[in-house]
Coordinates of C-alpha atoms in Angstrom, one line a residue:
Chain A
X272 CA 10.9 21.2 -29.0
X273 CA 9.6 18.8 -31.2
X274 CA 6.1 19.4 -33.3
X275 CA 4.9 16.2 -34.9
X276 CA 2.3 18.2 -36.6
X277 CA 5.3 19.8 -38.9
X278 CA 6.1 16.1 -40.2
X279 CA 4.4 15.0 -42.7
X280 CA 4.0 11.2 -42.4
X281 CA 3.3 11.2 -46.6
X282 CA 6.7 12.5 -47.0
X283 CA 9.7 10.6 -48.4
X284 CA 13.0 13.1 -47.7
X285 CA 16.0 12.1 -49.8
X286 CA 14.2 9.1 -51.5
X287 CA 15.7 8.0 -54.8
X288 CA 12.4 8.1 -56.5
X289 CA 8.8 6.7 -56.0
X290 CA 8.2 3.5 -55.1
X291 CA 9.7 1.3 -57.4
X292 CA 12.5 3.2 -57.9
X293 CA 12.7 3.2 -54.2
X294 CA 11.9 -0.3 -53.3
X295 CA 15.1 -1.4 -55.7
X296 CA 17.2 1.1 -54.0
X297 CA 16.9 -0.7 -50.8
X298 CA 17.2 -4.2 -52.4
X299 CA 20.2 -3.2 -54.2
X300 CA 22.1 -2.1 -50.9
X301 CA 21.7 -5.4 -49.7
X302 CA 25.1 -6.5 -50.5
X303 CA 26.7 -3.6 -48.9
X304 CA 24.8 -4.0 -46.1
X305 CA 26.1 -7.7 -45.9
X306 CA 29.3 -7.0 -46.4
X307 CA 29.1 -4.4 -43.3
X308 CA 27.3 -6.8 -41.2
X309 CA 29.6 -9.9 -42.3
X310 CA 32.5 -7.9 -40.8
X311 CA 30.7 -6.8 -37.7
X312 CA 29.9 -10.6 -36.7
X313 CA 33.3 -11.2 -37.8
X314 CA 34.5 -9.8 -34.4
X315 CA 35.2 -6.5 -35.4
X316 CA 37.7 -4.9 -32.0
X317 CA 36.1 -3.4 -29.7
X318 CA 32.8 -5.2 -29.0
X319 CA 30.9 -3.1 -31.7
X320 CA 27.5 -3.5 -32.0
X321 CA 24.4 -1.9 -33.8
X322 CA 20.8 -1.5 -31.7
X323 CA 17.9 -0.5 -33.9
X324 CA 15.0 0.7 -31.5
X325 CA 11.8 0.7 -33.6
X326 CA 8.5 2.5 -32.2
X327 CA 5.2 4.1 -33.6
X328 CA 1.7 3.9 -33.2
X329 CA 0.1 0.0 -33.6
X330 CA 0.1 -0.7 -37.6
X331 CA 3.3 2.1 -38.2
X332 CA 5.1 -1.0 -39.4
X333 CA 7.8 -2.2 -37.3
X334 CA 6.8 -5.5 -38.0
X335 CA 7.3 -4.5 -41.8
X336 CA 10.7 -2.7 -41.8
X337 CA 11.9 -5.9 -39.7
X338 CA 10.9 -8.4 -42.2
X339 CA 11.8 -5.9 -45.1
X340 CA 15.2 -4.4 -43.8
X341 CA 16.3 -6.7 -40.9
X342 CA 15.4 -9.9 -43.1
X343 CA 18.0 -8.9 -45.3
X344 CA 20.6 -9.5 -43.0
X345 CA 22.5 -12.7 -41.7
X346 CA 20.6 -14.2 -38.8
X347 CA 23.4 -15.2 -37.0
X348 CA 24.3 -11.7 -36.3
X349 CA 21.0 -9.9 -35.6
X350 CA 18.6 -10.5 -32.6
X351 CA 15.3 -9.3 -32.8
X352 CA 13.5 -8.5 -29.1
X353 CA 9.5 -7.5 -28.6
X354 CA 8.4 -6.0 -25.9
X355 CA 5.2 -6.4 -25.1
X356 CA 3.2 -5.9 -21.6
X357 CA 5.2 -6.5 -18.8
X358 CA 4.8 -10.0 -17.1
X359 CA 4.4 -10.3 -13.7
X360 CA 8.2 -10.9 -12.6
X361 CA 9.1 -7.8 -15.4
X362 CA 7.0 -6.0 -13.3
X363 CA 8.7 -6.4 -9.9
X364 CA 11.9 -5.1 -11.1
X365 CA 13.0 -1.9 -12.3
X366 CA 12.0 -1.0 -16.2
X367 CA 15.3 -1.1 -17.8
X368 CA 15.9 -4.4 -16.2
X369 CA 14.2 -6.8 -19.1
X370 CA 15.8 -4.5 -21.8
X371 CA 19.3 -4.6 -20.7
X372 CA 19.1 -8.3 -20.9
X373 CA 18.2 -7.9 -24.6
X374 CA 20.8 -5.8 -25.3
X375 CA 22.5 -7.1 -28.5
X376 CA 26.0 -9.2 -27.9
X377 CA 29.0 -7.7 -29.4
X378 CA 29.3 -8.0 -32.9
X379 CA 25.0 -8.4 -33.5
X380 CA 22.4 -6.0 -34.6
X381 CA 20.1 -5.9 -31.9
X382 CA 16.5 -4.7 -33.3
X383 CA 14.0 -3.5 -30.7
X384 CA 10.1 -3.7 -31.4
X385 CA 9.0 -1.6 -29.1
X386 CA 11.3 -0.8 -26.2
X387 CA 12.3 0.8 -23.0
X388 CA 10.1 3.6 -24.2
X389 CA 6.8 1.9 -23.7
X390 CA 7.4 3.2 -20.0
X391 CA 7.4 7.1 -21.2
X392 CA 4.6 6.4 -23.8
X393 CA 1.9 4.0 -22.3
X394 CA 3.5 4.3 -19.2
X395 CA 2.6 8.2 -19.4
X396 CA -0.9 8.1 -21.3
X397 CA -2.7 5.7 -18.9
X398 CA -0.7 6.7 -15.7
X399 CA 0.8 3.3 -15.4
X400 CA 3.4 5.0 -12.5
X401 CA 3.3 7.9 -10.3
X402 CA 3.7 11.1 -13.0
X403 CA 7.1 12.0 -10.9
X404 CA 8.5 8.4 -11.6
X405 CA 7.5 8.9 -15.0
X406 CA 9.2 11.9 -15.0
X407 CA 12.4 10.7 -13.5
X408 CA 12.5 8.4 -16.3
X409 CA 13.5 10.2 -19.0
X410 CA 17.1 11.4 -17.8
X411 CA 17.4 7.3 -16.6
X412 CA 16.8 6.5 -20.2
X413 CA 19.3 9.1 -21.4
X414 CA 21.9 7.3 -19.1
X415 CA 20.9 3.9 -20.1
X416 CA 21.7 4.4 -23.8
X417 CA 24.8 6.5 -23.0
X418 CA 26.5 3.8 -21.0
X419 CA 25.7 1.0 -23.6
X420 CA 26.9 3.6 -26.3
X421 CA 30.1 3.3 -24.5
X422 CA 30.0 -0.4 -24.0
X423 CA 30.5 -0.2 -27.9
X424 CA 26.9 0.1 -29.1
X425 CA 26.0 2.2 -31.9
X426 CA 22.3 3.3 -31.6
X427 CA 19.7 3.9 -34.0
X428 CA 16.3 5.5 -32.8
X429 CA 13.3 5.6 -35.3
X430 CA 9.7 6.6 -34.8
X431 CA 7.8 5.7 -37.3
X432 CA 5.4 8.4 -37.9
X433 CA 1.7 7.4 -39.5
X434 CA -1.3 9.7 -40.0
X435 CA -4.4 8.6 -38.2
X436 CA -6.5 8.4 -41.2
X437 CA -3.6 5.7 -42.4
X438 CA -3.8 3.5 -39.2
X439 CA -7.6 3.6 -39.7
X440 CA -7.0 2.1 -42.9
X441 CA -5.0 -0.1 -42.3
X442 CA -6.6 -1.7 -39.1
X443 CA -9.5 -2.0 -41.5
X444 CA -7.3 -3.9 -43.7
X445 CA -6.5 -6.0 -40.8
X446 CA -10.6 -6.7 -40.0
X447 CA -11.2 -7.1 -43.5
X448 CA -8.2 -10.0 -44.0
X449 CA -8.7 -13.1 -42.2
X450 CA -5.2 -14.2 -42.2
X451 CA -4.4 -10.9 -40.5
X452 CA -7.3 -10.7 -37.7
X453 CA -4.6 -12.3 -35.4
X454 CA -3.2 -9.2 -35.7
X455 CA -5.8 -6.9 -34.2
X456 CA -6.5 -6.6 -30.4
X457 CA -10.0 -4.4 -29.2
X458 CA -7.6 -2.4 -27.2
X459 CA -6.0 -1.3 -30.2
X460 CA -9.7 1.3 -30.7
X461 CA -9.1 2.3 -27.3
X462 CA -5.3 3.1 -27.7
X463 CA -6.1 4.9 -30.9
X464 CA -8.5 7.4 -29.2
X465 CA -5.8 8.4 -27.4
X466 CA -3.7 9.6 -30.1
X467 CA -3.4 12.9 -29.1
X468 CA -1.8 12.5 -26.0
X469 CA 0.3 9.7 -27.7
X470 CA 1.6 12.2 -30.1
X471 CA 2.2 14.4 -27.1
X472 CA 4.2 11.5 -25.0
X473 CA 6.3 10.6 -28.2
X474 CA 6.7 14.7 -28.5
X475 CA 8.2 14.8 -25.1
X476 CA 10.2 11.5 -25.6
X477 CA 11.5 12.3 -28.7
X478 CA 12.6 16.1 -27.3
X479 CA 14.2 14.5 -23.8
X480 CA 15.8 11.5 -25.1
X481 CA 17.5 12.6 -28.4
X482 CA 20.9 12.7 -27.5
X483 CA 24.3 12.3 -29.8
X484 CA 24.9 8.4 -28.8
X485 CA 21.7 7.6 -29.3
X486 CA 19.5 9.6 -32.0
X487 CA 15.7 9.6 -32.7
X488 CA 14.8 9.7 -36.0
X489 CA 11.5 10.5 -37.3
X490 CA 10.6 8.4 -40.5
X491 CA 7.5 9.2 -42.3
X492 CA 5.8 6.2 -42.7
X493 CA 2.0 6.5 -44.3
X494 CA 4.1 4.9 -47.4
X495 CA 5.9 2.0 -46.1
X496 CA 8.0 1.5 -49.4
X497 CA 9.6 4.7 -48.0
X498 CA 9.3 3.8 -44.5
X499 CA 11.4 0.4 -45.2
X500 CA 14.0 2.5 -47.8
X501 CA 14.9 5.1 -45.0
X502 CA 15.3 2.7 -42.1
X503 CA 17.6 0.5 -44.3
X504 CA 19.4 3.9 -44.9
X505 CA 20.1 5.0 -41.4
X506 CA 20.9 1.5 -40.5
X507 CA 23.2 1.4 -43.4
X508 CA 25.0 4.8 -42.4
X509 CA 25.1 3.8 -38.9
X510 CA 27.1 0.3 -39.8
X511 CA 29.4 2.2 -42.3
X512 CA 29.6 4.9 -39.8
X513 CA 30.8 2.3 -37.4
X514 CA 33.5 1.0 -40.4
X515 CA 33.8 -2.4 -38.7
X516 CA 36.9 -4.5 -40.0
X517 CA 37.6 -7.9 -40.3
X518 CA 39.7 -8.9 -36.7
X519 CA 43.4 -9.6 -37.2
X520 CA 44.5 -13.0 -37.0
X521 CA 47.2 -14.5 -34.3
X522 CA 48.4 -17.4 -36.8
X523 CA 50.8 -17.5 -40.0
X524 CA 48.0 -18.2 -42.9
X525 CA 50.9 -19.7 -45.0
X526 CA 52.5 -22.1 -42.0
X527 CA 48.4 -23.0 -41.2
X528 CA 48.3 -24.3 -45.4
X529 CA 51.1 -26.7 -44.9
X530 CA 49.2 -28.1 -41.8
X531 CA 46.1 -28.4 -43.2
X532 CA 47.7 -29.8 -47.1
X533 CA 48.9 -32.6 -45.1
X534 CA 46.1 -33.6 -42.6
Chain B
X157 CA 23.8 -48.8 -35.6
X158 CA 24.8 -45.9 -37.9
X159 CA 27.9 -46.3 -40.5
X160 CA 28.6 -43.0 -41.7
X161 CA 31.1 -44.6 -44.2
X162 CA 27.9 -46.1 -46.0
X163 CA 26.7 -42.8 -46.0
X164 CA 28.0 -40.5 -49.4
X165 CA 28.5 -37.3 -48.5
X166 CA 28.4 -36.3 -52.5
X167 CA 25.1 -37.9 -53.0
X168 CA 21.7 -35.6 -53.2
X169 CA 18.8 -38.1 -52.3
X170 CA 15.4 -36.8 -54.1
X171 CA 16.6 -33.6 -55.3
X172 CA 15.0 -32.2 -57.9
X173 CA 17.4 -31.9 -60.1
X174 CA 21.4 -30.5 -60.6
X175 CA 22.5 -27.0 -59.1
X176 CA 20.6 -24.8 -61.3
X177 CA 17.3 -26.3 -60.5
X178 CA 17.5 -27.5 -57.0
X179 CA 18.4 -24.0 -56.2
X180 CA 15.4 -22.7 -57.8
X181 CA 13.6 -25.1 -56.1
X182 CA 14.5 -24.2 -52.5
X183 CA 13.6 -20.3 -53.4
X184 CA 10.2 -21.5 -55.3
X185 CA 9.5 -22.8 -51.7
X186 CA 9.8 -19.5 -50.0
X187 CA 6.3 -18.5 -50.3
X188 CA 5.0 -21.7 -48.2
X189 CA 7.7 -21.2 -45.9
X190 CA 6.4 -18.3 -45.0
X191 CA 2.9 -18.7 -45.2
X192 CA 3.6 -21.5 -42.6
X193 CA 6.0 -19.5 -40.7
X194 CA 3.8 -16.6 -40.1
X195 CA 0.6 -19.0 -39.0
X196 CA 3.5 -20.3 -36.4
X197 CA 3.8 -17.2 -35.1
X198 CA 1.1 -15.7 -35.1
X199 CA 0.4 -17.9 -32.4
X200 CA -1.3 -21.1 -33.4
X201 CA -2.7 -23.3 -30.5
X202 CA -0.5 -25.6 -28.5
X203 CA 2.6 -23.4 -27.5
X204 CA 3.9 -24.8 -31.1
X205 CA 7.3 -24.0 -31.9
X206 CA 10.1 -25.4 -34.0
X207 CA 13.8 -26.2 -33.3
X208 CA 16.5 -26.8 -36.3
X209 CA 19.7 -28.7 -34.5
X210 CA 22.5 -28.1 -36.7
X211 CA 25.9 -30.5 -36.3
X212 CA 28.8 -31.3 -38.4
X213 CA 32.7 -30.7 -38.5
X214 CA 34.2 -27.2 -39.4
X215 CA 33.3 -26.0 -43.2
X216 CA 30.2 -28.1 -43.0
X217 CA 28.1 -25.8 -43.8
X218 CA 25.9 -24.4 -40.7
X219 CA 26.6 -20.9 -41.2
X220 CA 25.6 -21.4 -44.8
X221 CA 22.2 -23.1 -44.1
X222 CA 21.4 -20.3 -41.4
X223 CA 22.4 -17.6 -44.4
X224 CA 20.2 -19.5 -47.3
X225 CA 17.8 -21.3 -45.7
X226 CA 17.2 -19.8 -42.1
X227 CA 17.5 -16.2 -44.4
X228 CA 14.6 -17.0 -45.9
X229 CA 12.2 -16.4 -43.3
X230 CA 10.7 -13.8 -41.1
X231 CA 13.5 -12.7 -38.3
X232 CA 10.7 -11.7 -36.2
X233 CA 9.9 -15.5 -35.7
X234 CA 13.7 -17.0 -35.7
X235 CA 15.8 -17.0 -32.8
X236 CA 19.3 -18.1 -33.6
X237 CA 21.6 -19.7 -30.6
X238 CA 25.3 -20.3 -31.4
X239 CA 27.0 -22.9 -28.8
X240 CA 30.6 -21.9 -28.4
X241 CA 33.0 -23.4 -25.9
X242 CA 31.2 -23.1 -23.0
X243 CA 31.9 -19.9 -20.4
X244 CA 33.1 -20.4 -16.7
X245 CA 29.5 -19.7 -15.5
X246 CA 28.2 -22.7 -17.9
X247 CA 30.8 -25.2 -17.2
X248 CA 29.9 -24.5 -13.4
X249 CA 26.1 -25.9 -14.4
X250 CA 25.1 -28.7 -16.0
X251 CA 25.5 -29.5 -19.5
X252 CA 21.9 -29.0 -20.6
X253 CA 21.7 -25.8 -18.4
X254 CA 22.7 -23.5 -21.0
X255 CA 21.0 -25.1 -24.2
X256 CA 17.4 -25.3 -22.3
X257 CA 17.5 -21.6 -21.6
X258 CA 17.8 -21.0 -25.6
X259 CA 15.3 -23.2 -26.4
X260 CA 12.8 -21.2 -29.1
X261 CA 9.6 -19.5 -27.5
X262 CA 6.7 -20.9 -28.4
X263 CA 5.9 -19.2 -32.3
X264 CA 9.7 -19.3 -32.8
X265 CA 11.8 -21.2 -35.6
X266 CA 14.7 -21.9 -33.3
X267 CA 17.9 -22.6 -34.5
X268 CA 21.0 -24.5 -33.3
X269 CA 24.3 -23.8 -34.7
X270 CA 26.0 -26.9 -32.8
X271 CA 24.0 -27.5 -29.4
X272 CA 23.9 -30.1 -26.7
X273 CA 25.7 -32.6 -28.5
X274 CA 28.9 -31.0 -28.4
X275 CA 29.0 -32.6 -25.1
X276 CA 28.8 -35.7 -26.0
X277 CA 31.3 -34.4 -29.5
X278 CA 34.0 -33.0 -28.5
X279 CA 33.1 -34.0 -25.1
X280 CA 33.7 -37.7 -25.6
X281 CA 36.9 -37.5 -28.4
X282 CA 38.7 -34.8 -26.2
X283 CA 37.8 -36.5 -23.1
X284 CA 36.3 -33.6 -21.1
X285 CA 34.1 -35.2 -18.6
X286 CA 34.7 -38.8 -16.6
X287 CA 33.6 -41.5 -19.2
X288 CA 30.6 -42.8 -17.2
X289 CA 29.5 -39.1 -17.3
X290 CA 29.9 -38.9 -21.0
X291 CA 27.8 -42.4 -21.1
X292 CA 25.0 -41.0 -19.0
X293 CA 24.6 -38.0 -21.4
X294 CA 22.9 -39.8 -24.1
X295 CA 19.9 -40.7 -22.0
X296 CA 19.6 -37.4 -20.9
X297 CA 19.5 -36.2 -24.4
X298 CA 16.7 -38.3 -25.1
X299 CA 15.0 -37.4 -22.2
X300 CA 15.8 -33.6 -22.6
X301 CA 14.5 -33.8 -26.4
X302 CA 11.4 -35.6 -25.2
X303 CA 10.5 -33.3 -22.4
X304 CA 10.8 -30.1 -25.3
X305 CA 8.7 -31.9 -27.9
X306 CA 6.6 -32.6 -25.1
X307 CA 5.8 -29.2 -24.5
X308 CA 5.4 -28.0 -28.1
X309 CA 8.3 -28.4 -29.9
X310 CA 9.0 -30.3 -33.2
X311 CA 12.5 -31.4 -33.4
X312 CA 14.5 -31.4 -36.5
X313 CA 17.9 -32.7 -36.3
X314 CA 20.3 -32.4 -39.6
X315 CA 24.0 -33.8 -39.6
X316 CA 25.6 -32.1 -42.1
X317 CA 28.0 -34.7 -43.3
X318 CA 31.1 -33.7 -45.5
X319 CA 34.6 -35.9 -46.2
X320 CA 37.1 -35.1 -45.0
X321 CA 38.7 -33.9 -48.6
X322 CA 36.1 -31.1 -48.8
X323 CA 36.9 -30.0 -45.5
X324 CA 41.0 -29.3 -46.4
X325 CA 39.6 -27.8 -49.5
X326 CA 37.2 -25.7 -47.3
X327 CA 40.0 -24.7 -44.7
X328 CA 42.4 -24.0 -47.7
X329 CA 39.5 -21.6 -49.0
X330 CA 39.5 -19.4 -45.6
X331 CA 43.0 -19.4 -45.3
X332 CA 43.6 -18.3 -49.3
X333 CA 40.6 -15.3 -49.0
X334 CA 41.6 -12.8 -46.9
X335 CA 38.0 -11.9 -45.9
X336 CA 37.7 -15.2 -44.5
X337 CA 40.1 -16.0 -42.5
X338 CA 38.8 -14.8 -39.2
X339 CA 36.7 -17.8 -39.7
X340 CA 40.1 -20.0 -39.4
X341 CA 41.5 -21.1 -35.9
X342 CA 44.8 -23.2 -35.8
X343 CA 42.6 -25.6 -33.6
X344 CA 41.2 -26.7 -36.2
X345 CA 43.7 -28.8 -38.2
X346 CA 43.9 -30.0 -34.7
X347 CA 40.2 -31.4 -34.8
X348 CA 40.8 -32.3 -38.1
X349 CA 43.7 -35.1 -37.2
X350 CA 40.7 -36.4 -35.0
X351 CA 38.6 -37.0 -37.9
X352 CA 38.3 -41.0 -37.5
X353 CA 37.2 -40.2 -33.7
X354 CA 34.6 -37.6 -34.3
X355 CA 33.2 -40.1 -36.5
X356 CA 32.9 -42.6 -34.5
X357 CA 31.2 -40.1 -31.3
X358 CA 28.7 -38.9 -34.4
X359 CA 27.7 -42.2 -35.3
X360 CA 27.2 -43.1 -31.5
X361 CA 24.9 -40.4 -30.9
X362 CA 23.3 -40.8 -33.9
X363 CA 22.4 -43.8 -33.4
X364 CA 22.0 -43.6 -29.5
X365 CA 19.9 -39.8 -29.7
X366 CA 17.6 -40.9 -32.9
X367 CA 13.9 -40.7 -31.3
X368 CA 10.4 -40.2 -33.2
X369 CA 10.2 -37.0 -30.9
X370 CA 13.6 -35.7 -32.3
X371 CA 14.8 -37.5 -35.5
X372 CA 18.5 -37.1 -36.5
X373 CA 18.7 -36.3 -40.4
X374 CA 22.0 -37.1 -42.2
X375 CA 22.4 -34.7 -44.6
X376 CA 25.2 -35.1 -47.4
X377 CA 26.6 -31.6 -47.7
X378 CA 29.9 -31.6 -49.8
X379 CA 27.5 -29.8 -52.4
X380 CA 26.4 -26.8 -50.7
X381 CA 23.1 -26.4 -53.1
X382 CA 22.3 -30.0 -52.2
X383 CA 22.5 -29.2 -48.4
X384 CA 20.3 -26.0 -48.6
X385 CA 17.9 -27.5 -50.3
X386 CA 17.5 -30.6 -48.3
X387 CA 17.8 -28.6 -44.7
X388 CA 15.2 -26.2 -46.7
X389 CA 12.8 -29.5 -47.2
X390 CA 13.2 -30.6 -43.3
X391 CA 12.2 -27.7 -42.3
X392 CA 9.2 -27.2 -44.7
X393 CA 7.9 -30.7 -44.1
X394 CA 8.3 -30.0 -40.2
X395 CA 6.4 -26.9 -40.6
X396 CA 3.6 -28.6 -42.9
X397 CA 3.0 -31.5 -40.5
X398 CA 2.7 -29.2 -37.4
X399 CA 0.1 -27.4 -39.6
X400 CA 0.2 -24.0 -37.8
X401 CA -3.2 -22.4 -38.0
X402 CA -4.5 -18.8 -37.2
X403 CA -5.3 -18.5 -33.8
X404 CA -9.0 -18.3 -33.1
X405 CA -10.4 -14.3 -32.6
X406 CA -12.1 -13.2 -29.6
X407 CA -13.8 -10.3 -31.1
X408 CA -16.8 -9.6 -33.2
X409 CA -15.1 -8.4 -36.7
X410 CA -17.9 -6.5 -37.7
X411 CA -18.4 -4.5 -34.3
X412 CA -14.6 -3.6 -34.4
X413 CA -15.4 -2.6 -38.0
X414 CA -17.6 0.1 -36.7
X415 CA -15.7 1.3 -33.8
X416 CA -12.4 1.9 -36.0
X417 CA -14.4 3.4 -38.7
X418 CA -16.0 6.1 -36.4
X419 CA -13.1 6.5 -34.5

């Protein structure tokens, strides 16, 4: 069972160092990581491809650890997909429906901001479906991820776990900034007195839905230098995990130079 | 009408200098970039949105301007749409079909890597459709381009225009580094022997497909730091004259103010 309340979101397991240590760590994996990516999009066999699913409470940071961590990469070979509330024509159809047409092509990393498990979290808290639907949802999840494991998918699951006195901050931060205002939503007060059955949805979600193809991770995030650091780690070890090589090529390189030395 | 021969694709119109310093240059413009970028996205009025067409022969450099230049903003507001040969299912609709469906959300930096005009490229030199059908696709362009700016979008266009003497030096490059040559295809010495004809079909839809609503940019790229840099400007001064502002609040700051700080 899983006990948020033993995590400490100030934490920073296996860091390098404090912050500025930290913060070059990350930078100076970026060629590594490039390298791994490069040979991914390369067409790596077997129609590999990397799916980061970021949640946490509003102000957590997945916007953060996508412009810090994902930015480093190519964009040709990542796609980034937010979920936000349902439309209408979402609605009508069953909840995996809009996030198996995001899942990422082969050879991409797929990021998730927010995800399929919106429907556990909100879905639970304010009783957006029957509790037994809900309930059925968790071992549909489970099933999800395993087939698109299979399909070649290599999934990364990180919960980005704040403190409420931090979120409190840092909404203030967001009143107190004009250019971030855009940012903040009333609903976000309401949502926040809720935390306690938040922290028990993502307790249960996290417990259900960790599974070997597809594990959660929690990453302490009240510092978000160490919050970008350890997603850029696990998404490192999952690409390197994944060893993608270079595809092997159907033409004789040295016959190809003579064609190409007189065109 | 367009002569591409008058055009040198070693020249670097208004840079600001050699290699070193045009370089700088394009990162010194980061900051703006994303200033602009995230008043974009954020969702400034108007269902605003941007969309980067890139076009050129093999080695011209699109996958580098995407790395350098597209790399340099937030992935959260850049969706990146690579038009390959077309699938059974696309050659079964019409040509537009499949480019309209990628066309960036509004907040989005959209980016082409070839597009549309492949049909009217390689459509036209390998004589894939009827020729009246290739004739009518210009119009349609137009009136596809003017229907998207229409409903938000400002339209940047950049050939990136290379001699063909780069381009066996490019291809020799890929097939000499064994990391790149998965980015080689025997096809293209093939293209290559085509050159004059390719030309020509640029230089007619060029000249055809130029419209205030969706300018076409030639873009001399046999020096790659030229070609970042000036795609790097486009898209900058595209940004600038959409001037993206913060969306107006609905809220009463100070109110939330006290409800987050008691809550």
């Amino acid at each position: 069972p899983v006990d948020l309340a033993a995590h400490d979101p100030l934490a920073t397991p296996l860091a390098p160092g404090k912050k500025k240590k930290t913060r070059k760590a990350l930078s100076d994996q970026g060629d590594e990581l490039s390298e791994l990516q490069r040979r991914l999009y390369a067409g790596t066999p077997g129609e590999r491809r990397v799916l980061v699913v970021l949640q946490g409470m509003d102000t957590s940071g997945k916007g953060g650890v996508i412009r810090h961590v994902i930015g480093m990469l190519d964009p040709q070979g990542c796609q980034v997909a937010a979920f936000k509330r349902p439309t209408e024509q979402e609605l009508r159809h069953h909840f995996l429906w809009r996030v198996r047409r995001q899942l990422p092509r082969a050879g991409q990393v797929g990021v998730f901001d927010r995800s399929h498990y919106e429907d556990v979290l909100i879905g639970r808290v304010r009783e957006l479906a029957a509790a037994d639907v809900i309930e059925g949802r968790y071992a549909e999840i489970v099933r999800f991820e395993r087939q698109a494991a299979r399909e070649g998918a290599v999934i990364v699951k990180c919960f980005l776990h704040i403190s409420p006195d931090r979120q409190r901050e840092r909404l203030l931060a967001r009143l107190d900034e004009p250019t971030k205002r855009w940012k903040f939503n009333p609903n976000d007060v309401v949502e926040r007195r809720l935390w306690p059955a938040y922290r028990r949805a993502y307790e249960i979600a996290l417990e259900r839905c960790d599974s070997d193809e597809a594990p959660w991770y929690i990453v302490p995030s009240d510092r978000k230098w160490y919050r970008n650091w350890a997603v850029g780690r696990l998404l490192l070890e999952a690409l390197a995990n994944l060893d993608p090589q270079y595809p092997p090529i159907d033409y004789d390189p040295g016959e190809q130079r003579c064609l190409v030395q007189s065109s």
